[in-house]
C-alpha positions as CSV (number, residue, x, y, z in Angstrom):
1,X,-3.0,4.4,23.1
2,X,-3.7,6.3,19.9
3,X,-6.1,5.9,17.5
4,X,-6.1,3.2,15.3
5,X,-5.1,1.2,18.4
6,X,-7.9,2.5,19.8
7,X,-10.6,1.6,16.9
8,X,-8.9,-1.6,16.3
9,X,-9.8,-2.8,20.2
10,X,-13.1,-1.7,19.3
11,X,-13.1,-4.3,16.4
12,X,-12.1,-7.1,18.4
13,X,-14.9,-6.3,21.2
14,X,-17.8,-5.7,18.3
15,X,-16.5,-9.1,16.7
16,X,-17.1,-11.2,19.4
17,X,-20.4,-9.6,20.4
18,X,-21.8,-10.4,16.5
19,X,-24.5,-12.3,16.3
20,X,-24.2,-15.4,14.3
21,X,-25.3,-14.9,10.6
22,X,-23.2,-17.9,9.3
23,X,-26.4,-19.7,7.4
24,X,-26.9,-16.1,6.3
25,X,-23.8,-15.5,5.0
26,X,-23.2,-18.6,3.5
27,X,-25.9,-18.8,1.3
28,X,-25.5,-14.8,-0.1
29,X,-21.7,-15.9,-0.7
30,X,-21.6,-19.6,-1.8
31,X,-24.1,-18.9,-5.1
32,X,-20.5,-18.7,-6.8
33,X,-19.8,-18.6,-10.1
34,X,-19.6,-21.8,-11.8
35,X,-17.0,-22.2,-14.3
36,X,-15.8,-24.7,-17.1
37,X,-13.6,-26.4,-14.5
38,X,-15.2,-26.4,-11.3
39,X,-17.0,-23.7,-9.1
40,X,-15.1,-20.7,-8.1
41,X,-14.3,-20.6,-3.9
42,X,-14.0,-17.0,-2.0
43,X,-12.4,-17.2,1.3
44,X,-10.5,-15.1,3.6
45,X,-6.7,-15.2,4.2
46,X,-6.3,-17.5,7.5
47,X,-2.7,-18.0,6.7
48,X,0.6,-16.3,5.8
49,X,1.1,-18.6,2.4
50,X,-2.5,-17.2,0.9
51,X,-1.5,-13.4,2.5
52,X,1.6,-13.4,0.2
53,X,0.0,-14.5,-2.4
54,X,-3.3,-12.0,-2.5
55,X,-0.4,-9.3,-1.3
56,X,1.5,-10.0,-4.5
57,X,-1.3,-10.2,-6.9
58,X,-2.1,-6.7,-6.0
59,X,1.2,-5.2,-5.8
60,X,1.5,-6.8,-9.5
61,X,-1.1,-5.0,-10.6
62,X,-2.5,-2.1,-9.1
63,X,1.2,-0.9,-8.6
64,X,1.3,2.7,-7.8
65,X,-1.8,3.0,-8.0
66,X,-2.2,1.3,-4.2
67,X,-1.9,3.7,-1.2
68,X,1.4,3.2,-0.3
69,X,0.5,4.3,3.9
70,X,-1.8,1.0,3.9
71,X,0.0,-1.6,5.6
72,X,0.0,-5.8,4.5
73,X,-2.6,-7.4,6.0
74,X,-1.8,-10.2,8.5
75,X,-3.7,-13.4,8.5
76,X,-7.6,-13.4,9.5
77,X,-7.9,-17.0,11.3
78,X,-10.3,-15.7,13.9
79,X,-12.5,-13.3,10.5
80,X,-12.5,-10.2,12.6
81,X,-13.3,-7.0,11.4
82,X,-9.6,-5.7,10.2
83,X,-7.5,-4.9,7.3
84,X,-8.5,-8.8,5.4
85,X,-7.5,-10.0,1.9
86,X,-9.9,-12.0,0.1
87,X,-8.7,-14.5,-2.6
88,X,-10.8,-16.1,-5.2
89,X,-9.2,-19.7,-6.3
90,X,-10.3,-22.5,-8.9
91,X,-9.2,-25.4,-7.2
92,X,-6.0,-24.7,-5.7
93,X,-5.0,-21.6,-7.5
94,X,-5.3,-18.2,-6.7
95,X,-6.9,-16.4,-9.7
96,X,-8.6,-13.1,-7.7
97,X,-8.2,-11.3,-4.7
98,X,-8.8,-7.8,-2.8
99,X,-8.0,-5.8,0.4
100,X,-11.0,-4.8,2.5
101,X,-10.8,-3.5,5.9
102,X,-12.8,-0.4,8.1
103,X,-12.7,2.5,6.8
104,X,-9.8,3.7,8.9
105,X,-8.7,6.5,6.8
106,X,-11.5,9.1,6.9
107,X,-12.5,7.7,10.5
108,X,-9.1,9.4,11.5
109,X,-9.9,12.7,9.5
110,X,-13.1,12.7,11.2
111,X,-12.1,12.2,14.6
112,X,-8.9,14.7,14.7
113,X,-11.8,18.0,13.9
114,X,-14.1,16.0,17.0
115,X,-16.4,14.3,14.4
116,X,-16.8,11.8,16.9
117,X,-19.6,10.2,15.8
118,X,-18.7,10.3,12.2
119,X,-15.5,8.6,13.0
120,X,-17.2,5.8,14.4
121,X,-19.5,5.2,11.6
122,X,-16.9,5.3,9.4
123,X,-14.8,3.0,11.7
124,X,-17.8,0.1,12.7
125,X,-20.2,0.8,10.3
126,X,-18.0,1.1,6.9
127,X,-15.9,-1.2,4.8
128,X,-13.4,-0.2,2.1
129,X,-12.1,-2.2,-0.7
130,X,-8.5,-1.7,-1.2
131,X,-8.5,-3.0,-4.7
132,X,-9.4,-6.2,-6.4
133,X,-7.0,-7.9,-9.0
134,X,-7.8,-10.7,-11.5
135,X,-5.3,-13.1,-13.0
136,X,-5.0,-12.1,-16.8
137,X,-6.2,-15.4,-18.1
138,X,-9.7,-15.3,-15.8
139,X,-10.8,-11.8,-16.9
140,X,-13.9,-11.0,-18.5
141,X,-15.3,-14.5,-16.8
142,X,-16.8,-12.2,-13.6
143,X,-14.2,-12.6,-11.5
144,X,-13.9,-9.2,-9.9
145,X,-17.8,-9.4,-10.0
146,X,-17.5,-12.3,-7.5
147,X,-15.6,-10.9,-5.3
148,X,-17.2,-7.7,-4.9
149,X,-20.3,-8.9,-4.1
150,X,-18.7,-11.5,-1.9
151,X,-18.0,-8.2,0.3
152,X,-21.2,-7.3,0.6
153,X,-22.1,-9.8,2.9
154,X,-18.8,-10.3,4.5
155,X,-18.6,-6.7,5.8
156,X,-22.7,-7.1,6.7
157,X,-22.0,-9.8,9.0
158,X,-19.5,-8.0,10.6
159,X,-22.0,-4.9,11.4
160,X,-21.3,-2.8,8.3
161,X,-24.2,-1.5,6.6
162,X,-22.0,0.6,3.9
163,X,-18.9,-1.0,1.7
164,X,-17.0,2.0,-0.6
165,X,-14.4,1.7,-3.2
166,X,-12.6,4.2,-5.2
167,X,-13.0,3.3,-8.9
168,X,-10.4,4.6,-11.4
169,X,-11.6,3.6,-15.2
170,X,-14.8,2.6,-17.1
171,X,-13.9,-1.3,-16.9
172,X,-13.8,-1.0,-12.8
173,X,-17.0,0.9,-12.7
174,X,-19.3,-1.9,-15.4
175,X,-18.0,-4.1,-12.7
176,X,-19.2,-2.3,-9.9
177,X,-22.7,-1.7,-11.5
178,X,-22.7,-5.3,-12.3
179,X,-22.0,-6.8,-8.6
180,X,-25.0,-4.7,-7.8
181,X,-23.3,-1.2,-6.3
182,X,-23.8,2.3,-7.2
183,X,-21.1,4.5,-9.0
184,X,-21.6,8.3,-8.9
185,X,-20.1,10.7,-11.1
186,X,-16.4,11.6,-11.9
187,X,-15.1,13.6,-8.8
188,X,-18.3,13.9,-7.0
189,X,-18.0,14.0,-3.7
190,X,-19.5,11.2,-1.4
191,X,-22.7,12.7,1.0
192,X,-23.6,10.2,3.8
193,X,-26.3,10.9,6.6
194,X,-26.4,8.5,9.4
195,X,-29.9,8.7,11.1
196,X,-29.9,6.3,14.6
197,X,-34.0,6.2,15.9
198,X,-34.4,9.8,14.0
199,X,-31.7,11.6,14.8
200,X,-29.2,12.5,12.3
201,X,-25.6,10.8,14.4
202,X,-23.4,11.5,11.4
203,X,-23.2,13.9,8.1
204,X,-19.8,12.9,6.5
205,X,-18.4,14.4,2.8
206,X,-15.5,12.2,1.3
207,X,-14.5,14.4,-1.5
208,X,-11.7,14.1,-4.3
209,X,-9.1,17.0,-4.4
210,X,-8.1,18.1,-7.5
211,X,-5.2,16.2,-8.3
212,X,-7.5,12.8,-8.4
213,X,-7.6,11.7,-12.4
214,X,-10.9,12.7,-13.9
215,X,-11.8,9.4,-14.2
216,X,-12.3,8.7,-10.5
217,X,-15.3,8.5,-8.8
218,X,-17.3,6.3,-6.0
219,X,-18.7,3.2,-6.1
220,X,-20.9,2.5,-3.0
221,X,-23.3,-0.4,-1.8
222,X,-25.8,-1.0,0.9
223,X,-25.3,-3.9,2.5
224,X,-26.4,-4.6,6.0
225,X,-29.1,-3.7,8.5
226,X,-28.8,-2.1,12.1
227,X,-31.7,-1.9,14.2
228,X,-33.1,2.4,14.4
229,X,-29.7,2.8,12.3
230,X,-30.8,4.5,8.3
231,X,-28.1,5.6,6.0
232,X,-28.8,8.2,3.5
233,X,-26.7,9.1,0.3
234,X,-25.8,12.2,-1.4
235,X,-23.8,13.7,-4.1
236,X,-21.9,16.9,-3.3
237,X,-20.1,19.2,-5.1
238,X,-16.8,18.2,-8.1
239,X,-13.3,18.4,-7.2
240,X,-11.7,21.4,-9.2
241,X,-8.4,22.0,-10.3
C-alpha cells in the first residue's frame, strides 16, 4: 500500500474517532453573510451534480493556474477528512466554491527524507485550500471571504489546527487578511514548529523555488485546538532566482 493510501486510511480511522463539535461548528459557520436576496449557504459536495459544478467553476477560472497532479474530488456524503469541494449558493445556485483537502503534497516530501513526524502533521493536522472561485456577478459582495473562513472551522472539526493557501495577487491576499488569516511576504518561506507536551514533534520549511511569480506568498490561519499540541510560525528565507 503506498502512501497516500496509506494517510488516506488514516483519515477514515481519525474521522470516525472525532468528537462531535457539530453545535460548535455550526454556529462559527452559519453567521453567513446576508445578502439582498436571501442568506448565503456553505456546504460540502455530498453529491456528484454539486462536484461538477464546484469542479467547473474552478477549472473556469483558476485555469492553469490549478496544479494539474491534483485529482477531482469525489463526493463527501460521509464529511471526512479528504480532498472536499465547498460550494457557496444563494438559493439554488452556485455562486462560490473551493477545493480543500490534507495537506498531502508536502506530507509526501516529508515522509520520502523520514520526516515522519512532520509528514503526519502535515497529513492530520493541516488543511490546504486548492483555490476558491467566485461567480463574476457576486464579487466584491465577500464571497470568497465566506468561504474562507467557512474553512476554518470545517478543517478544525476535523482535527486540523493549521489551514494554508498559496495566494497569487493583491486582491487574493485583502481577502485573506479580511477572513481573519495571516499573509507573509512575497516568496518567504513558510517556518512551522509543532510542539506536543514540550517537545518540539515537527520543524517543517515550505518554501517557494524561484520560478514561483513574485507575487506569491502564504496565507496561513490558526484554527483549531489539540490537547499538549502548540504550533509555532516562522518566516524563513526568499526564494531566488
Amino acid at each position: 500500500m503506498g502512501l497516500l493510501e496509506r494517510l488516506q486510511n488514516l483519515f477514515h480511522v481519525l474521522a470516525k474517532s472525532r468528537s462531535d463539535d457539530s453545535d460548535l461548528f455550526r454556529a462559527g459557520v452559519n453567521g453567513g453573510l446576508e445578502e439582498a436576496d436571501g442568506t448565503l449557504r456553505f456546504a460540502v459536495a455530498d453529491d456528484q451534480m454539486q462536484v461538477d459544478m464546484i469542479w467547473d467553476l474552478l477549472a473556469e477560472q483558476i485555469g492553469e493556474r490549478r496544479n494539474q497532479h491534483l485529482p477531482k474530488p469525489l463526493p463527501n456524503p460521509d464529511d471526512l477528512f479528504r480532498p472536499t469541494l465547498i460550494g457557496t449558493w444563494a438559493e439554488d445556485r452556485l455562486v462560490g466554491g473551493t477545493c480543500v483537502m490534507p495537506d498531502l503534497e508536502d506530507s509526501a516530501y516529508y515522509a520520502t527524507v523520514g520526516q515522519h513526524d512532520a509528514a503526519e502533521f502535515l497529513a492530520v493536522r493541516t488543511a490546504m485550500i486548492q483555490g476558491i472561485a467566485v461567480i463574476p456577478e457576486r464579487r466584491r459582495m465577500d464571497v470568497g471571504v465566506g468561504l474562507k473562513r467557512y474553512c476554518g472551522p470545517w478543517a478544525a472539526q476535523h482535527g486540523c489546527v493549521l489551514v494554508l493557501s498559496v495566494v497569487t495577487n493583491e486582491a487574493a491576499a485583502r481577502m485573506n487578511e479580511k477572513a481573519g488569516y495571516q499573509v507573509l511576504p512575497p516568496l518567504v518561506t513558510l517556518v512551522v514548529e509543532a510542539v506536543d507536551h514540550g517537545r518540539t514533534v515537527a520543524f517543517i520549511g515550505l518554501p517557494f523555488d524561484c520560478e514561483s511569480p513574485a507575487c506569491t506568498r502564504w496565507a496561513f490561519g490558526l484554527v483549531g485546538h489539540v490537547d499538549g499540541l502548540s504550533v509555532r510560525i516562522g518566516m524563513g528565507g526568499v526564494a531566488e532566482g
